[in-house]
Coordinates of C-alpha atoms and ligand atoms in Angstrom, one line a residue:
M16 CA 0.0 0.0 0.0
N17 CA 1.5 3.4 -1.0
S18 CA 1.1 6.5 1.2
N19 CA -1.9 7.8 -0.8
E20 CA -3.8 4.5 -0.3
M21 CA -2.8 4.5 3.3
Y22 CA -4.1 8.1 3.7
E23 CA -7.4 7.1 2.1
K24 CA -7.7 4.1 4.4
M25 CA -7.1 6.3 7.5
K26 CA -9.3 9.1 6.2
A27 CA -12.2 6.6 5.8
K28 CA -12.1 6.1 9.6
L29 CA -10.7 9.4 10.9
D30 CA -12.2 12.0 8.6
R31 CA -14.0 13.9 11.5
I32 CA -11.3 13.2 14.1
V33 CA -7.9 13.9 12.6
P34 CA -7.2 16.8 10.2
D35 CA -5.9 16.0 6.7
V36 CA -2.5 17.6 7.3
E37 CA -1.8 15.1 10.1
L38 CA -3.3 12.2 8.3
R39 CA -1.0 12.8 5.3
Y40 CA 2.1 13.0 7.5
K41 CA 1.1 9.9 9.5
A42 CA 0.2 7.9 6.4
E43 CA 3.8 8.2 5.2
I44 CA 5.1 6.9 8.5
A45 CA 2.6 4.1 8.5
V46 CA 3.8 3.0 5.1
E47 CA 7.4 3.0 6.3
I48 CA 6.3 1.0 9.4
N49 CA 4.5 -1.6 7.3
E50 CA 7.6 -2.1 5.1
L51 CA 9.8 -2.6 8.1
K52 CA 7.1 -4.9 9.6
L53 CA 7.4 -7.2 6.5
Q54 CA 11.2 -7.1 6.4
R55 CA 11.4 -8.1 10.1
N56 CA 8.5 -10.6 10.1
A57 CA 6.9 -8.6 12.9
V58 CA 3.5 -8.3 14.4
I59 CA 2.3 -5.0 15.9
L60 CA -0.1 -5.1 18.9
G61 CA -1.9 -1.9 19.7
H62 CA -3.7 -1.1 22.9
N63 CA -7.1 0.6 22.8
Y64 CA -5.4 3.8 24.3
M65 CA -3.2 4.4 21.2
E66 CA -3.7 7.7 19.5
P67 CA -6.2 7.5 16.6
A68 CA -3.8 7.7 13.6
L69 CA -1.6 5.0 15.1
F70 CA -4.6 2.9 16.2
H71 CA -6.2 3.0 12.8
S72 CA -3.1 2.3 10.6
I73 CA -0.3 0.0 11.8
P74 CA -1.5 -2.6 14.4
D75 CA -2.3 -6.1 13.2
F76 CA -4.4 -6.5 16.3
T77 CA -5.9 -3.9 18.7
G78 CA -7.7 -4.6 22.0
D79 CA -7.6 -4.6 25.8
S80 CA -4.9 -6.2 27.9
L81 CA -6.5 -9.6 27.9
D82 CA -7.1 -9.6 24.2
L83 CA -3.5 -8.6 23.4
S84 CA -2.1 -11.2 25.8
R85 CA -4.0 -13.8 23.9
K86 CA -2.8 -12.4 20.6
A87 CA 0.8 -12.4 21.9
A88 CA 0.4 -16.0 22.9
Q89 CA -0.8 -17.0 19.4
T90 CA 1.6 -15.2 17.1
D91 CA 4.1 -17.0 14.9
K92 CA 6.0 -13.9 14.0
D93 CA 9.7 -13.4 14.9
V94 CA 9.2 -9.9 16.4
I95 CA 6.4 -8.4 18.5
V96 CA 6.2 -4.6 18.7
F97 CA 4.0 -3.6 21.6
C98 CA 2.3 -0.3 21.2
G99 CA 1.3 -0.1 24.8
V100 CA 3.2 0.1 28.1
R101 CA 6.1 -1.9 29.6
F102 CA 4.0 -4.4 31.6
M103 CA 2.1 -5.4 28.4
A104 CA 5.4 -5.9 26.5
E105 CA 6.8 -7.9 29.4
T106 CA 3.7 -10.1 29.3
A107 CA 4.3 -10.7 25.6
K108 CA 7.9 -11.7 26.4
I109 CA 6.8 -14.0 29.2
L110 CA 4.6 -15.8 26.7
N111 CA 7.3 -15.8 23.9
P112 CA 10.8 -16.2 25.3
T113 CA 12.4 -17.0 21.9
K114 CA 10.9 -14.0 20.1
T115 CA 12.2 -10.4 20.1
V116 CA 9.7 -8.1 21.9
L117 CA 10.1 -4.4 21.4
L118 CA 8.6 -1.5 23.3
P119 CA 8.8 1.8 21.2
A120 CA 9.4 4.0 24.3
V121 CA 11.8 2.9 26.9
K122 CA 10.1 4.7 29.8
A123 CA 6.4 3.8 29.1
G124 CA 5.6 2.6 32.6
C125 CA 2.4 2.4 34.7
S126 CA 1.7 3.8 38.2
L127 CA 0.1 0.5 39.2
A128 CA 3.1 -1.6 38.1
E129 CA 5.3 0.8 40.1
S130 CA 3.2 0.5 43.2
I131 CA 4.3 -2.9 44.3
T132 CA 7.5 -5.0 44.4
A133 CA 8.1 -8.7 44.5
A134 CA 9.3 -8.2 48.1
D135 CA 5.9 -6.7 49.0
V136 CA 4.2 -9.8 47.6
R137 CA 6.5 -12.1 49.6
A138 CA 5.8 -10.1 52.8
L139 CA 2.0 -10.5 52.2
K140 CA 2.4 -14.2 51.6
A141 CA 4.3 -14.5 54.8
K142 CA 1.6 -12.6 56.6
F143 CA -1.2 -14.7 55.1
P144 CA 0.3 -18.1 54.5
G145 CA -1.5 -20.4 52.1
V146 CA -3.7 -17.6 50.7
P147 CA -3.6 -17.6 46.9
V148 CA -2.4 -14.5 45.1
V149 CA -4.1 -12.8 42.1
T150 CA -2.2 -10.0 40.5
Y151 CA -3.5 -7.6 37.9
V152 CA -1.5 -7.8 34.7
N153 CA -0.5 -4.2 35.3
T154 CA 2.5 -5.4 37.3
Y155 CA 6.1 -6.3 36.4
A156 CA 7.3 -9.8 35.7
D157 CA 8.9 -10.4 39.2
V158 CA 5.6 -9.5 40.9
K159 CA 3.7 -11.9 38.5
A160 CA 6.3 -14.5 39.3
E161 CA 5.2 -14.4 43.0
S162 CA 1.6 -14.9 42.0
D163 CA -0.7 -17.9 41.5
I164 CA -2.6 -16.3 38.7
C165 CA -3.0 -13.0 36.8
C166 CA -6.1 -11.1 35.9
T167 CA -7.2 -8.1 33.8
S168 CA -10.0 -5.8 34.3
S169 CA -12.2 -7.9 32.0
N170 CA -11.8 -11.2 34.0
A171 CA -11.0 -10.1 37.6
A172 CA -14.1 -11.5 39.3
A173 CA -14.0 -14.7 37.2
V174 CA -10.3 -15.3 38.1
V175 CA -11.1 -14.7 41.9
D176 CA -14.0 -17.2 41.7
S177 CA -11.9 -19.7 39.8
L178 CA -9.7 -20.2 42.8
H179 CA -12.6 -21.5 45.0
S180 CA -10.7 -20.1 48.0
E181 CA -12.3 -18.4 51.0
T182 CA -9.7 -15.7 51.0
V183 CA -7.7 -14.3 48.1
I184 CA -4.9 -11.7 48.0
F185 CA -5.7 -9.3 45.2
L186 CA -3.0 -6.9 44.0
P187 CA -2.1 -4.1 43.5
D188 CA -5.1 -1.9 42.4
E189 CA -7.0 -0.7 45.4
Y190 CA -10.0 0.5 43.3
L191 CA -10.2 -2.6 41.0
A192 CA -10.1 -4.7 44.2
K193 CA -12.8 -2.7 45.9
N194 CA -15.0 -2.8 42.7
V195 CA -14.5 -6.6 42.5
A196 CA -15.3 -6.9 46.3
R197 CA -18.5 -4.9 45.8
D198 CA -19.6 -6.8 42.7
T199 CA -19.0 -10.2 44.3
G200 CA -20.3 -9.4 47.8
K201 CA -16.8 -9.8 49.4
H202 CA -15.3 -7.9 52.3
I203 CA -11.9 -6.4 51.7
I204 CA -9.1 -5.4 54.0
F205 CA -5.8 -3.5 53.4
P206 CA -3.0 -4.8 55.5
T207 CA 0.1 -2.7 56.3
I208 CA 3.5 -4.0 55.6
A209 CA 6.5 -2.9 57.7
G210 CA 8.8 -0.5 55.9
R211 CA 6.2 0.5 53.4
G212 CA 5.3 3.8 55.0
V213 CA 2.9 4.9 52.4
F214 CA 0.7 1.9 53.2
D215 CA 0.7 2.6 57.0
Q216 CA -1.9 5.3 56.6
V217 CA -4.9 3.1 56.5
P218 CA -8.3 4.9 57.0
E219 CA -10.3 3.7 60.0
S220 CA -13.1 2.5 57.7
D221 CA -11.1 -0.3 56.2
Q222 CA -8.1 -0.6 58.5
A223 CA -7.5 -4.2 59.4
A224 CA -4.6 -6.6 59.9
G225 CA -2.3 -3.7 60.6
E226 CA 1.3 -4.5 61.4
G227 CA 1.3 -5.8 64.9
T228 CA -1.9 -3.8 65.9
H229 CA -4.7 -6.0 64.7
S230 CA -5.4 -9.7 64.6
T231 CA -6.9 -11.1 61.4
N232 CA -8.4 -14.0 63.4
D233 CA -11.5 -12.0 64.5
L234 CA -12.1 -10.2 61.2
D235 CA -14.5 -11.2 58.4
Y236 CA -12.8 -10.7 55.0
Q237 CA -12.4 -12.5 51.8
L238 CA -10.1 -10.2 49.8
I239 CA -6.8 -8.8 50.9
G240 CA -5.9 -5.7 48.8
W241 CA -3.0 -3.3 48.2
R242 CA -3.1 0.5 47.9
G243 CA -1.8 0.9 44.3
R244 CA -3.7 3.2 42.1
C245 CA -3.9 4.1 38.4
E246 CA -2.7 7.8 38.3
V247 CA -5.2 8.4 35.5
H248 CA -8.4 6.7 36.7
E249 CA -8.1 7.8 40.3
K250 CA -8.5 11.4 39.2
F251 CA -12.1 11.0 37.9
T252 CA -14.6 12.1 40.6
L253 CA -18.3 11.9 41.4
K254 CA -18.3 15.6 40.9
D255 CA -17.2 15.1 37.2
I256 CA -20.1 12.8 36.7
E257 CA -22.6 15.1 38.3
T258 CA -21.3 18.1 36.3
V259 CA -21.5 16.3 33.0
R260 CA -24.9 14.9 33.8
A261 CA -26.2 18.4 34.7
Q262 CA -25.1 19.6 31.2
F263 CA -26.1 16.4 29.3
P264 CA -28.9 14.7 31.3
D265 CA -29.2 11.7 28.9
V266 CA -25.5 10.9 28.6
A267 CA -24.4 7.3 29.1
I268 CA -21.3 7.3 31.3
L269 CA -18.8 4.4 31.1
A270 CA -16.1 4.1 33.8
H271 CA -13.1 1.8 33.8
P272 CA -12.9 -0.5 36.9
E273 CA -9.6 1.3 37.9
C274 CA -11.9 4.3 38.8
S275 CA -13.0 4.6 42.4
P276 CA -16.0 2.6 43.6
E277 CA -18.0 5.8 44.0
V278 CA -17.4 6.6 40.3
T279 CA -18.1 3.1 39.0
A280 CA -21.3 3.0 41.1
A281 CA -22.5 6.4 39.7
A282 CA -21.6 5.4 36.0
D283 CA -24.1 3.6 33.8
F284 CA -21.5 0.9 32.9
S285 CA -18.1 -0.2 34.1
G286 CA -15.8 -2.6 32.3
S287 CA -12.5 -3.1 30.5
T288 CA -11.6 -1.0 27.6
N289 CA -13.0 -3.7 25.2
A290 CA -16.2 -4.0 27.2
M291 CA -16.7 -0.2 27.0
I292 CA -16.2 -0.3 23.2
R293 CA -18.8 -3.1 23.0
F294 CA -21.2 -1.1 25.2
V295 CA -21.1 1.9 22.9
Q296 CA -21.5 -0.3 19.8
Q297 CA -24.6 -2.1 21.3
S298 CA -26.5 0.8 22.9
K299 CA -28.3 3.8 21.7
A300 CA -27.7 6.8 24.0
P301 CA -27.7 10.3 22.6
H302 CA -24.3 11.0 24.2
Y303 CA -21.5 8.9 25.7
L304 CA -18.7 9.8 28.0
L305 CA -15.8 7.4 28.7
L306 CA -14.0 7.8 32.0
T307 CA -10.7 6.5 30.8
E308 CA -7.7 7.6 28.7
C309 CA -9.1 10.2 26.3
A310 CA -7.4 8.8 23.1
M311 CA -9.8 5.9 23.4
G312 CA -12.7 8.3 23.1
D313 CA -11.3 9.3 19.7
N314 CA -11.0 5.7 18.6
V315 CA -14.6 4.9 19.7
A316 CA -15.9 8.0 18.1
A317 CA -14.1 7.0 14.8
A318 CA -15.7 3.5 14.9
N319 CA -19.2 5.0 15.7
P320 CA -19.6 8.0 13.5
E321 CA -23.3 8.3 14.2
K322 CA -22.8 8.5 18.0
D323 CA -21.9 11.6 20.0
M324 CA -18.9 11.0 22.1
L325 CA -18.1 13.7 24.8
R326 CA -14.4 13.9 25.6
L327 CA -12.9 14.6 29.1
C328 CA -9.2 15.0 28.2
M329 CA -8.0 16.8 31.2
V330 CA -6.7 13.5 32.5
R331 CA -4.2 11.6 30.3
C332 CA -2.0 8.5 30.7
P333 CA 1.5 10.0 30.2
H334 CA 2.9 6.4 29.7
M335 CA 0.6 5.4 26.9
N336 CA 1.0 8.8 25.3
M337 CA 4.8 8.1 24.9
I338 CA 4.1 5.6 22.1
T339 CA 4.3 7.5 18.9
M340 CA 4.3 6.4 15.3
E341 CA 7.8 7.8 14.9
D342 CA 9.1 5.8 17.8
T343 CA 7.3 2.7 16.5
R344 CA 9.1 3.1 13.2
D345 CA 12.4 3.5 14.9
S346 CA 11.8 0.5 17.2
L347 CA 11.7 -1.7 14.1
K348 CA 14.5 0.2 12.3
F349 CA 16.9 0.2 15.3
N350 CA 15.6 -2.9 17.1
R351 CA 14.8 -1.0 20.3
Y352 CA 13.8 -1.2 23.1
I353 CA 14.3 -4.9 23.6
I354 CA 12.3 -6.3 26.5
E355 CA 14.1 -9.0 28.5
V356 CA 12.8 -11.1 31.4
P357 CA 15.3 -13.2 33.4
E358 CA 14.5 -16.9 32.7
E359 CA 13.9 -17.9 36.3
I360 CA 11.4 -15.1 36.8
R361 CA 9.8 -15.7 33.3
V362 CA 9.1 -19.4 34.0
K363 CA 7.3 -18.5 37.2
A364 CA 5.4 -15.5 35.8
Y365 CA 4.4 -17.7 32.8
Q366 CA 2.5 -20.0 35.1
A367 CA 0.4 -17.1 36.4
V368 CA -0.3 -15.6 32.9
D369 CA -0.9 -18.9 31.2
R370 CA -3.4 -19.9 34.0
M371 CA -5.3 -16.7 33.4
I372 CA -5.4 -17.1 29.6
K373 CA -6.7 -20.7 30.1
I374 CA -9.6 -19.8 32.3
S375 CA -10.9 -16.8 30.4
Ligands
13P3 P1 -7.7 -2.9 29.8 O1 -7.2 -4.2 30.2 O2 -9.2 -2.6 30.2 O3 -7.4 -2.6 28.4 O4 -6.9 -1.8 30.7 C1 -5.6 -1.6 30.7 C2 -5.2 -0.4 31.4 O5 -4.0 -0.1 31.5 C3 -6.2 0.5 31.8 O6 -5.7 1.7 32.3
SF4_4 FE1 -1.2 2.3 34.0 FE2 -3.3 3.9 34.4 FE3 -1.8 4.3 32.3 FE4 -3.4 2.2 32.4 S1 -4.0 4.3 32.3 S2 -1.2 2.2 31.8 S3 -3.3 1.7 34.6 S4 -1.2 4.5 34.5

């Protein structure tokens, strides 16, 4: 496909979203990327948060974290370029140890992945011996390696249920854990761990099992959480919802489960990025507002031209936004940035990721 054909293909989707001047520029880069992709026998996986021109041109597959993990597990290409963040690329490497996995921006991290270490998980396991550990895929490989099974926002409750355990350690997203607890009728506690000062400030309402100050024996709980947060979704508030509803009374509001329980309860729907996309496709509201990374609003608007998408772009994911088409081209050209996972960690992390993929 030459750059004119690529431009026409992108324009068909993005006519009302991206001005021509940008489409023409990005179409040329997309053609370069596709040539490099062929030369290197590569597959490009693009998360739903990628900016619209990238999302609608170069990925072989787009989707949410679970979907892209499955695609990574199935690929027969030599090189996987992950247009997403580091934990996603690491998951692809965990599943494909012999393939080259590239992340176009070396620093594309995630506040949830940064919130917990493997030592934290070991300390929790020592505190709650024998209790199975579920970790959100938004964690690094060494944390996954300490876990029994992973989950994503689209299968979290199902993964917890699959363990048939009275108690489950669920890490590290405080809000996802609280949303799962509410949806499954479970009680959650947030233990403190010595030396992790930030987690010692536990509010009275859900303080429990504190270091040396509480006994877990006389408490009723089924989930044990951690106070990690997504720096994007934690910023959406009930006030945002009320203000938008006051202006657009018939808006359908969709919130990612990394939003606070107050926000997900006040929204009309809560689900993974793929589930939100499906909700918009299958419903008929006069307006929609997605409480998630704003680039996804553009992508959903492009796929549903007859539907009115409101954007709330004051909150952005700085990590997802680091992935540009220029850097994606350069990642294939210069073979960077290569994701490596030490084999002893990979083997253990593989069990947790593979177990998740098999049950969902
Ligand atoms: P999804 O699994 O819903 O795509 O979410 C990934 C993510 O990082 C949300 O912030
Ligand atoms: Fe991480 Fe939040 Fe960005 Fe998703 S939106 S990658 S959870 S910081």
